[in-house]
Tab-separated table of C-alpha atoms in Angstrom:
chain	number	residue	atom	x	y	z
A	1	MET	CA	76.678	110.437	107.646
A	2	THR	CA	80.022	110.981	109.723
A	3	GLU	CA	81.465	114.089	109.488
A	4	SER	CA	84.276	114.572	106.772
A	5	ASN	CA	86.110	116.477	104.283
A	6	MET	CA	84.448	116.482	101.457
A	7	GLY	CA	83.221	119.893	101.101
A	8	LEU	CA	86.737	120.741	100.946
A	9	TRP	CA	87.000	119.167	97.378
A	10	ARG	CA	83.387	119.191	96.378
A	11	GLY	CA	84.038	122.650	96.271
A	12	GLN	CA	87.078	122.949	93.937
A	13	GLN	CA	86.050	123.993	90.703
A	14	ARG	CA	86.903	120.839	88.317
A	15	SER	CA	88.316	123.597	86.130
A	16	SER	CA	91.292	124.120	89.134
A	17	TRP	CA	92.782	120.607	88.388
A	18	ILE	CA	94.432	121.089	84.957
A	19	ARG	CA	97.497	122.565	84.618
A	20	LEU	CA	98.247	125.739	82.540
A	21	ARG	CA	101.194	122.957	80.799
A	22	THR	CA	98.876	121.597	79.772
A	23	LEU	CA	96.556	123.754	77.773
A	24	ILE	CA	100.056	125.133	76.595
A	25	VAL	CA	101.018	121.617	75.282
A	26	LEU	CA	98.052	121.046	73.247
A	27	ARG	CA	97.895	124.588	71.833
A	28	TRP	CA	102.072	123.680	70.752
A	29	VAL	CA	100.536	120.620	68.942
A	30	ALA	CA	97.313	122.900	67.355
A	31	ILE	CA	100.587	125.048	66.389
A	32	VAL	CA	102.477	123.331	65.017
A	33	GLY	CA	99.448	121.331	62.471
A	34	GLN	CA	97.656	124.566	61.543
A	35	ILE	CA	101.428	125.837	60.172
A	36	ALA	CA	102.106	121.804	59.109
A	37	ALA	CA	98.041	122.447	56.882
A	38	ILE	CA	98.711	125.879	55.285
A	39	THR	CA	102.054	124.886	54.320
A	40	VAL	CA	100.586	121.452	52.413
A	41	ALA	CA	97.569	123.412	50.841
A	42	GLN	CA	99.967	125.892	49.767
A	43	ARG	CA	102.843	124.375	48.026
A	44	MET	CA	100.808	120.874	46.644
A	45	TYR	CA	97.739	121.422	45.383
A	46	ASP	CA	98.663	125.970	45.232
A	47	LEU	CA	95.848	127.659	46.639
A	48	GLN	CA	96.116	131.108	46.621
A	49	LEU	CA	94.785	132.122	50.822
A	50	GLU	CA	96.233	134.918	52.833
A	51	LEU	CA	98.796	133.809	53.840
A	52	GLY	CA	99.659	136.678	56.296
A	53	LEU	CA	96.548	136.877	58.714
A	54	CYS	CA	97.100	133.304	57.989
A	55	TYR	CA	99.881	133.663	59.798
A	56	LEU	CA	99.363	136.146	61.817
A	57	ALA	CA	97.269	134.849	63.678
A	58	ILE	CA	99.304	131.406	64.219
A	59	GLY	CA	102.086	134.143	65.529
A	60	VAL	CA	99.287	135.297	68.221
A	61	SER	CA	98.590	131.656	69.328
A	62	VAL	CA	102.208	131.302	69.562
A	63	VAL	CA	102.663	135.153	71.340
A	64	GLY	CA	100.311	133.971	74.098
A	65	ASN	CA	101.844	130.435	75.228
A	66	LEU	CA	105.622	132.055	75.090
A	67	ALA	CA	104.089	134.886	77.472
A	68	ALA	CA	102.629	132.166	79.438
A	69	ILE	CA	105.572	129.964	79.409
A	70	PHE	CA	107.991	132.911	81.169
A	71	VAL	CA	105.187	134.373	83.020
A	72	PHE	CA	103.421	131.885	85.139
A	73	PRO	CA	105.354	129.193	87.392
A	74	GLU	CA	105.095	125.399	85.085
A	75	ASN	CA	103.200	124.551	88.213
A	76	LYS	CA	99.721	127.023	87.411
A	77	ARG	CA	97.062	125.525	87.910
A	78	LEU	CA	94.100	128.000	86.108
A	79	SER	CA	91.242	129.155	87.712
A	80	GLU	CA	87.929	127.870	85.727
A	81	PHE	CA	87.510	131.825	85.081
A	82	GLU	CA	91.078	131.910	83.478
A	83	ASN	CA	90.155	128.353	82.110
A	84	PHE	CA	87.575	129.282	80.199
A	85	LEU	CA	89.028	132.264	78.391
A	86	MET	CA	92.179	130.100	77.455
A	87	VAL	CA	89.427	128.074	76.132
A	88	LEU	CA	87.203	131.035	74.467
A	89	PHE	CA	90.835	132.386	72.766
A	90	ASP	CA	91.541	128.605	71.211
A	91	LEU	CA	88.452	129.000	69.682
A	92	LEU	CA	88.479	132.692	68.259
A	93	GLN	CA	91.169	131.843	67.200
A	94	LEU	CA	90.150	128.760	65.038
A	95	ALA	CA	87.204	130.518	63.608
A	96	PHE	CA	89.584	133.170	62.387
A	97	LEU	CA	91.710	130.999	60.732
A	98	LEU	CA	88.931	129.056	59.490
A	99	TYR	CA	87.092	132.339	57.675
A	100	LEU	CA	90.732	133.243	55.978
A	101	THR	CA	90.480	129.523	54.221
A	102	GLY	CA	87.320	128.279	53.146
A	103	GLY	CA	84.772	128.565	56.527
A	104	LEU	CA	82.433	125.819	56.203
A	105	HIS	CA	83.655	124.598	52.675
A	106	ASN	CA	87.347	123.765	54.907
A	107	PRO	CA	86.951	119.538	55.739
A	108	PHE	CA	88.653	121.183	59.107
A	109	ALA	CA	85.590	123.458	60.263
A	110	LEU	CA	85.353	119.921	62.013
A	111	LEU	CA	87.892	121.018	65.331
A	112	LEU	CA	85.259	123.376	65.924
A	113	LEU	CA	84.550	121.046	67.949
A	114	GLY	CA	87.542	120.900	69.998
A	115	PRO	CA	87.005	123.761	72.268
A	116	VAL	CA	83.468	122.805	73.171
A	117	THR	CA	84.898	119.442	74.122
A	118	ILE	CA	87.639	120.453	76.306
A	119	SER	CA	84.959	122.828	77.799
A	120	ALA	CA	82.774	120.496	78.910
A	121	ASN	CA	84.785	117.752	80.535
A	122	VAL	CA	86.777	120.866	82.891
A	123	MET	CA	84.041	123.549	83.523
A	124	GLY	CA	81.363	124.383	85.458
A	125	LEU	CA	78.440	124.601	83.413
A	126	ARG	CA	78.031	128.242	82.659
A	127	SER	CA	81.287	128.522	80.946
A	128	THR	CA	80.339	125.317	78.630
A	129	LEU	CA	76.911	126.597	77.473
A	130	ILE	CA	78.909	129.958	76.906
A	131	ILE	CA	81.545	127.896	74.619
A	132	GLY	CA	79.282	125.672	73.452
A	133	GLY	CA	76.808	128.970	71.898
A	134	THR	CA	79.746	131.428	71.025
A	135	ALA	CA	80.220	128.393	68.535
A	136	ILE	CA	76.700	127.525	67.178
A	137	VAL	CA	77.435	131.377	66.602
A	138	LEU	CA	80.288	131.309	64.823
A	139	VAL	CA	79.982	128.592	62.312
A	140	THR	CA	76.919	129.746	60.648
A	141	LEU	CA	78.568	132.562	60.476
A	142	LEU	CA	81.767	131.340	59.241
A	143	ALA	CA	78.747	129.109	56.280
A	144	GLN	CA	77.771	132.852	55.295
A	145	PHE	CA	80.937	134.615	55.409
A	146	HIS	CA	84.393	133.643	54.236
A	147	LEU	CA	86.758	134.296	51.675
A	148	PRO	CA	86.768	131.976	49.029
A	149	LEU	CA	89.850	129.597	48.238
A	150	ARG	CA	91.673	129.769	44.924
A	151	THR	CA	93.719	128.142	43.233
A	152	ASP	CA	96.588	128.913	41.693
A	153	MET	CA	94.251	129.558	37.863
A	154	GLY	CA	91.922	131.445	40.241
A	155	PHE	CA	88.502	128.953	40.262
A	156	VAL	CA	87.342	129.357	43.206
A	157	MET	CA	87.051	126.226	45.489
A	158	ARG	CA	83.560	125.149	47.251
A	159	VAL	CA	81.593	122.798	48.030
A	160	PRO	CA	77.772	122.557	47.530
A	161	ASP	CA	75.499	124.646	48.524
A	162	ILE	CA	73.447	121.474	50.101
A	163	PHE	CA	76.317	119.561	51.634
A	164	VAL	CA	77.470	123.380	53.071
A	165	PHE	CA	74.134	123.504	55.025
A	166	GLY	CA	74.538	118.811	55.799
A	167	ASN	CA	77.799	120.460	57.376
A	168	TRP	CA	76.037	123.385	59.556
A	169	ILE	CA	73.443	120.799	61.053
A	170	ALA	CA	76.012	118.518	61.723
A	171	ILE	CA	79.298	120.530	63.577
A	172	ILE	CA	75.890	122.357	65.415
A	173	ILE	CA	74.446	118.534	65.751
A	174	ALA	CA	77.883	117.676	67.193
A	175	ILE	CA	78.745	120.823	69.160
A	176	VAL	CA	75.614	120.010	70.946
A	177	PHE	CA	75.296	115.738	72.249
A	178	LEU	CA	79.080	116.450	72.683
A	179	GLY	CA	78.916	119.137	74.736
A	180	ALA	CA	76.514	117.578	76.794
A	181	TYR	CA	77.661	113.659	76.349
A	182	SER	CA	81.406	114.538	78.197
A	183	TYR	CA	80.543	117.300	80.554
A	184	ARG	CA	77.524	114.617	81.621
A	185	ILE	CA	80.118	112.015	81.926
A	186	SER	CA	82.650	113.791	82.628
A	187	ALA	CA	80.371	115.504	86.258
A	188	GLU	CA	78.947	111.497	86.629
A	189	VAL	CA	83.339	110.207	87.119
A	190	VAL	CA	83.583	113.696	89.389
A	191	SER	CA	80.870	112.740	91.410
A	192	MET	CA	82.028	108.285	91.880
A	193	SER	CA	85.501	109.383	92.396
A	194	GLU	CA	84.744	112.374	95.921
A	195	ALA	CA	81.561	109.415	97.318
A	196	LEU	CA	84.326	107.149	96.512
A	197	SER	CA	86.280	109.250	98.779
A	198	ALA	CA	83.761	110.083	101.476
A	199	THR	CA	83.190	106.519	101.305
A	200	HIS	CA	86.933	105.022	102.178
A	201	MET	CA	87.494	107.948	104.300
A	202	ALA	CA	84.657	106.994	107.037
A	203	LEU	CA	85.489	102.897	106.541
A	204	ALA	CA	89.444	104.703	107.408
A	205	ARG	CA	87.498	106.411	110.862
A	206	GLU	CA	85.095	103.591	111.692
A	207	GLN	CA	88.220	101.388	111.681
A	208	LYS	CA	90.352	103.657	113.964
A	209	LEU	CA	87.488	103.961	116.631
A	210	THR	CA	88.081	100.200	116.583
A	211	ASP	CA	91.849	99.762	116.696
A	212	LEU	CA	91.720	102.733	119.405
A	213	GLY	CA	89.642	100.857	121.861
A	214	GLY	CA	91.651	97.465	121.569
A	215	VAL	CA	94.630	100.054	122.006
A	216	VAL	CA	92.762	101.620	125.578
A	217	ALA	CA	91.188	97.599	126.549
A	218	ALA	CA	94.487	96.281	126.240
A	219	ALA	CA	96.568	98.595	128.635
A	220	ALA	CA	93.664	98.608	130.938
A	221	HIS	CA	94.403	95.255	130.991
A	222	GLU	CA	98.546	95.949	131.258
A	223	LEU	CA	98.263	98.765	133.832
A	224	GLY	CA	95.905	96.429	135.526
A	225	THR	CA	97.728	94.620	137.547
A	226	PRO	CA	100.932	98.014	139.030
A	227	LEU	CA	97.708	100.029	139.602
A	228	ALA	CA	96.391	96.625	142.012
A	229	THR	CA	99.705	96.471	143.543
A	230	ILE	CA	100.117	100.460	144.421
A	231	LYS	CA	96.157	100.585	145.393
A	232	LEU	CA	97.750	97.292	147.707
A	233	THR	CA	101.452	99.050	149.303
A	234	SER	CA	99.076	102.463	149.693
A	235	ALA	CA	96.153	100.303	152.154
A	236	GLU	CA	99.391	99.130	153.710
A	237	LEU	CA	100.950	102.011	153.766
A	238	ILE	CA	98.109	103.659	156.256
A	239	GLU	CA	97.253	101.123	158.255
A	240	GLU	CA	101.216	102.054	159.484
A	241	LEU	CA	100.611	105.439	159.716
A	242	ASP	CA	98.555	105.633	162.237
A	243	ASP	CA	101.114	107.992	164.643
A	244	ARG	CA	101.697	110.269	161.118
A	245	PRO	CA	97.821	111.580	159.830
A	246	ASP	CA	100.069	113.859	157.205
A	247	LEU	CA	101.752	111.231	155.697
A	248	ARG	CA	99.133	108.128	155.739
A	249	GLU	CA	96.783	111.384	154.343
A	250	ASP	CA	99.503	110.841	150.651
A	251	ALA	CA	99.448	107.966	151.205
A	252	ALA	CA	95.221	107.959	151.179
A	253	LEU	CA	95.150	109.756	148.222
A	254	ILE	CA	97.978	107.805	145.924
A	255	ARG	CA	95.187	105.202	147.188
A	256	GLU	CA	92.086	107.264	145.555
A	257	GLN	CA	94.368	107.837	142.711
A	258	ALA	CA	95.208	104.699	142.208
A	259	ASP	CA	91.289	104.096	141.967
A	260	ARG	CA	91.088	107.266	139.863
A	261	CYS	CA	93.506	105.770	137.281
A	262	ARG	CA	91.649	102.635	137.779
A	263	ASP	CA	87.868	104.171	136.644
A	264	ILE	CA	88.822	106.101	133.179
A	265	LEU	CA	90.549	102.822	131.921
A	266	ARG	CA	87.452	101.140	133.044
A	267	ASP	CA	84.890	104.091	130.905
A	268	MET	CA	87.913	104.476	128.155
A	269	GLY	CA	87.489	100.237	127.621
A	270	ARG	CA	84.561	100.488	127.627
A	271	ALA	CA	84.941	101.775	123.761
A	272	GLY	CA	86.213	98.299	121.830
A	273	LYS	CA	89.598	96.398	122.202
A	274	ASP	CA	91.388	93.962	120.026
A	275	ASP	CA	90.153	90.617	121.452
A	276	LEU	CA	89.270	87.199	119.301
A	277	HIS	CA	85.974	87.859	121.431
A	278	LEU	CA	84.868	90.999	119.898
A	279	ARG	CA	86.122	90.402	116.958
A	280	GLN	CA	82.252	88.686	116.564
A	281	ALA	CA	79.178	89.540	118.478
A	282	PRO	CA	75.720	88.374	118.015
A	283	LEU	CA	73.632	89.838	115.664
A	284	SER	CA	71.570	92.006	117.637
A	285	THR	CA	74.230	93.420	119.898
A	286	VAL	CA	77.011	94.605	116.786
A	287	ILE	CA	72.434	95.802	115.409
A	288	HIS	CA	72.289	98.216	118.174
A	289	GLU	CA	76.306	99.452	118.559
A	290	ALA	CA	75.138	100.630	115.332
A	291	ALA	CA	71.443	102.242	115.880
A	292	GLU	CA	73.382	102.915	119.323
A	293	PRO	CA	74.197	107.820	118.666
A	294	HIS	CA	70.638	107.285	116.738
A	295	MET	CA	69.343	106.631	119.902
A	296	ASP	CA	67.673	109.576	121.761
A	297	ARG	CA	66.839	112.031	118.783
A	298	GLY	CA	62.970	112.072	119.471
A	299	LYS	CA	62.044	109.205	118.058
A	300	GLU	CA	61.144	105.611	119.385
A	301	VAL	CA	63.827	103.253	117.645
A	302	HIS	CA	62.010	99.769	117.741
A	303	PHE	CA	64.112	97.018	117.589
A	304	GLU	CA	62.746	92.893	117.172
A	305	GLU	CA	64.628	90.091	116.289
A	306	GLY	CA	63.520	86.464	115.401
A	307	PRO	CA	64.693	83.120	113.439
A	308	GLY	CA	62.395	82.499	109.561
A	309	GLU	CA	61.985	79.493	108.219
A	310	GLY	CA	63.463	77.270	109.118
A	311	GLY	CA	66.545	79.392	111.659
A	312	ASP	CA	67.711	77.955	115.393
A	313	PHE	CA	66.083	79.992	117.630
A	314	GLN	CA	69.711	81.054	118.764
A	315	GLN	CA	71.054	83.944	116.970
A	316	PRO	CA	74.167	83.882	115.079
A	317	ALA	CA	76.820	86.286	115.747
A	318	ILE	CA	78.458	87.826	113.056
A	319	LEU	CA	82.169	89.915	112.773
A	320	ARG	CA	81.817	92.545	113.995
A	321	LYS	CA	82.911	94.541	110.505
A	322	PRO	CA	83.745	98.357	110.564
A	323	GLU	CA	81.414	97.955	107.153
A	324	VAL	CA	78.582	96.267	108.341
A	325	ILE	CA	77.878	98.920	111.602
A	326	HIS	CA	78.570	102.053	109.899
A	327	GLY	CA	76.431	101.635	107.095
A	328	MET	CA	73.824	99.857	109.152
A	329	ARG	CA	74.710	102.769	111.306
A	330	ASN	CA	73.839	104.721	108.133
A	331	LEU	CA	70.681	102.923	106.966
A	332	ILE	CA	69.749	104.158	110.611
A	333	GLN	CA	70.521	107.456	110.694
A	334	ASN	CA	68.089	108.156	107.069
A	335	ALA	CA	65.399	105.938	108.933
A	336	VAL	CA	65.213	109.260	111.655
A	337	ASP	CA	66.071	111.848	109.209
A	338	PHE	CA	62.550	110.274	107.508
A	339	SER	CA	60.342	109.404	110.243
A	340	ARG	CA	57.328	111.401	111.724
A	341	ALA	CA	57.778	109.072	115.410
A	342	ASN	CA	59.059	105.951	114.860
A	343	VAL	CA	61.857	103.447	113.216
A	344	TRP	CA	61.377	100.054	113.297
A	345	VAL	CA	64.986	97.958	113.251
A	346	GLU	CA	64.530	94.058	112.433
A	347	SER	CA	66.598	91.760	112.275
A	348	GLU	CA	65.508	87.576	111.381
A	349	TRP	CA	68.296	84.325	110.192
A	350	THR	CA	67.281	81.236	108.047
A	351	GLU	CA	69.967	78.791	107.911
A	352	ASP	CA	71.142	80.280	104.799
A	353	GLU	CA	70.425	84.620	105.323
A	354	ILE	CA	70.649	87.146	107.488
A	355	VAL	CA	68.744	90.264	106.866
A	356	VAL	CA	68.122	92.764	108.686
A	357	ARG	CA	65.230	95.026	107.611
A	358	ILE	CA	64.905	99.226	108.211
A	359	ALA	CA	60.808	100.972	107.708
A	360	ASP	CA	59.338	104.114	109.479
A	361	ASP	CA	56.365	106.242	109.573
A	362	GLY	CA	58.025	108.663	107.005
A	363	ARG	CA	56.530	109.444	103.296
A	364	GLY	CA	58.721	107.250	101.819
A	365	TYR	CA	60.914	107.694	99.244
A	366	SER	CA	60.048	109.479	95.384
A	367	PRO	CA	58.818	107.543	93.427
A	368	HIS	CA	61.195	109.227	90.796
A	369	MET	CA	63.702	108.255	92.848
A	370	ILE	CA	63.457	105.721	94.378
A	371	GLY	CA	65.652	103.293	90.940
A	372	ARG	CA	68.179	106.026	92.469
A	373	ILE	CA	68.544	105.578	94.937
A	374	GLY	CA	72.676	104.463	95.940
A	375	ASP	CA	73.255	107.372	93.521
A	376	PRO	CA	76.540	109.720	95.024
A	377	PHE	CA	75.030	113.693	95.055
A	378	MET	CA	71.961	113.041	93.666
A	379	ARG	CA	69.221	115.016	95.911
A	380	ARG	CA	69.752	118.939	95.249
A	381	ARG	CA	70.504	121.180	97.108
A	382	ARG	CA	67.805	121.952	99.834
A	383	SER	CA	66.175	125.645	100.194
A	384	ASP	CA	65.882	127.509	103.312
A	385	ALA	CA	62.530	126.845	103.363
A	386	GLU	CA	63.228	123.067	103.715
A	387	LYS	CA	66.260	123.950	106.092
A	388	LYS	CA	63.858	125.300	108.198
A	389	SER	CA	61.341	122.820	108.174
A	390	ARG	CA	64.443	119.523	108.996
A	391	PRO	CA	67.326	121.438	110.342
A	392	GLU	CA	68.350	117.403	111.157
A	393	TYR	CA	68.623	116.644	107.529
A	394	GLU	CA	71.472	118.113	105.808
A	395	GLY	CA	70.396	115.069	102.760
A	396	MET	CA	70.327	111.080	100.933
A	397	GLY	CA	72.632	110.868	98.569
A	398	LEU	CA	75.804	109.882	99.830
A	399	GLY	CA	75.274	108.513	103.033
A	400	LEU	CA	73.100	106.183	101.292
A	401	PHE	CA	75.826	105.399	98.698
A	402	ILE	CA	78.512	104.825	101.607
A	403	ALA	CA	76.099	102.727	104.047
A	404	LYS	CA	75.356	100.513	100.459
A	405	THR	CA	79.061	100.840	98.820
A	406	LEU	CA	79.708	99.773	102.650
A	407	LEU	CA	77.571	96.110	102.490
A	408	GLU	CA	78.509	95.826	99.808
A	409	ARG	CA	81.363	95.398	100.212
A	410	SER	CA	80.884	92.809	103.282
A	411	GLY	CA	78.634	90.576	101.806
A	412	ALA	CA	75.444	92.602	101.110
A	413	SER	CA	72.805	92.980	98.932
A	414	LEU	CA	70.258	95.740	99.856
A	415	SER	CA	67.418	96.766	97.947
A	416	PHE	CA	64.639	99.398	98.864
A	417	ALA	CA	60.904	100.026	98.554
A	418	ASN	CA	57.675	102.058	100.016
A	419	GLY	CA	55.681	100.901	102.287
A	420	SER	CA	52.693	102.315	101.006
A	421	ASP	CA	53.075	101.080	97.568
A	422	PRO	CA	50.903	97.273	97.513
A	423	TYR	CA	52.901	95.592	95.275
A	424	GLN	CA	56.213	95.701	97.505
A	425	THR	CA	57.189	92.734	99.051
A	426	LEU	CA	59.575	93.363	101.716
A	427	THR	CA	56.786	93.563	104.836
A	428	ASN	CA	53.545	92.956	104.657
A	429	ARG	CA	52.806	94.941	107.981
A	430	PRO	CA	50.507	98.484	107.972
A	431	GLU	CA	52.179	99.938	110.040
A	432	HIS	CA	56.006	100.368	107.801
A	433	ARG	CA	54.567	102.875	105.418
A	434	GLY	CA	57.850	105.413	104.720
A	435	ALA	CA	60.602	103.444	103.517
A	436	ILE	CA	62.164	100.931	102.985
A	437	VAL	CA	65.681	99.054	103.269
A	438	GLN	CA	66.461	95.845	103.704
A	439	VAL	CA	69.417	94.306	104.081
A	440	SER	CA	71.051	90.568	103.183
A	441	TRP	CA	73.454	88.615	103.700
A	442	PRO	CA	74.000	84.914	102.354
A	443	ARG	CA	75.030	83.719	106.336
A	444	ALA	CA	78.497	81.920	105.146
A	445	GLN	CA	79.586	85.915	104.150
A	446	ILE	CA	79.502	86.864	107.447
A	447	ASP	CA	78.479	84.450	110.710
A	448	ALA	CA	81.514	83.979	111.817
A	449	GLN	CA	80.822	80.120	113.215
A	450	ARG	CA	80.512	79.025	109.364
A	451	GLY	CA	83.569	78.160	107.128
A	452	LYS	CA	86.431	80.836	106.423
A	453	ASN	CA	84.937	83.221	108.458
A	454	ALA	CA	84.842	81.321	112.135
A	455	VAL	CA	86.423	82.883	114.809
A	456	PRO	CA	88.005	80.923	117.522
A	457	ILE	CA	86.730	81.493	120.756
A	458	GLY	CA	90.261	80.274	123.032
A	459	PHE	CA	93.286	81.959	124.944
A	460	ASN	CA	94.620	85.973	123.543
A	461	GLU	CA	97.710	86.591	122.196
A	462	GLN	CA	97.368	89.656	123.128
A	463	PHE	CA	96.569	89.864	127.190
A	464	LYS	CA	99.481	86.709	127.640
A	465	VAL	CA	101.271	87.750	130.597
């Protein structure tokens, strides 16, 4: 996989994306709700509450909010630990209010799920486990220890013990389920977002390289005429300055430098150009271009191409899309990384389909992971021993995700299998005993000479003189 800045994104914690102001606003909403609940309970239902302690608990939240507003800047973003402290404080404050107002006999005990859900969405696994464990302990304590709710007549309001037990079980299950569910969904969303960012960066890099090649090629063409004029003029000066050796040497130097400029531009122009003739290329040419960076890595890469059943003997010319080149390059890189000594890149075409198959003689995909190939960051971080044994290999989650995403964007469909699997249908060659990936395009999607993809071969306006 090409290098990118994704390490910077992966190094950030999710909690660092949350502004302090966001949690302050949520706390103000909670404070207003708590005041309203206490007021209604006292005024409308004549419940006897420890108002002093209740308002003390709410006042602590108010003071904390005011301090955060005046001490920290408006755009302050919380660190993992600061976020943890904020959520833990809200959890303890709410538990204290519930202790003062009936414990699990209070229907608002369900609000203990709020801090757990917030922590699961914005914090790491350790912080989420601590918050969830604390919530479970608090719920268990509130089931036994709390101040009873009393009416103005002195009657204690309580629900039957069986319902208290049911509420305790339900809240604990909800804490575990909602915490795990929220954490998992949030982690997958973040992972997918990072992977898509890496995909766009890789595609942009490939596109920039293609565009840069076009600029260089156009510059080489435009500068060809003045350089030829300089060379011709300097040659004439050399002939006319036989009696002036000092000036003759200067004229010879000018001609040499003109030749040098021509050679430099020619080498730079080999990277490609935005030319109608190079917007398409034979299938084998595009595959060789994708494999070129991995040809000299100590593994033998074998190329085979030919028509499939009903295909023409002349190989098709396909569009030189950056998605195709970069996606194929990532697949070939993974095959080279995993192979023992050999990699096979086979291409074939029929009247309706173009297929590229990449196989190696390595150990193949892990059977339990083959159904998840293409998911971003699916491989765990390697141990030091694994890094020493395979120093060239940095993981297979993001690279295959990028390749799969880019190739599917070009209209391809991908299939993965192991050559050692007796039920696989991608190949019947015994030497293909490692990993196999097959990329298939409907021919109308990528053939440069068919339908809407047809690229005319004719006069290039950019080279018009």
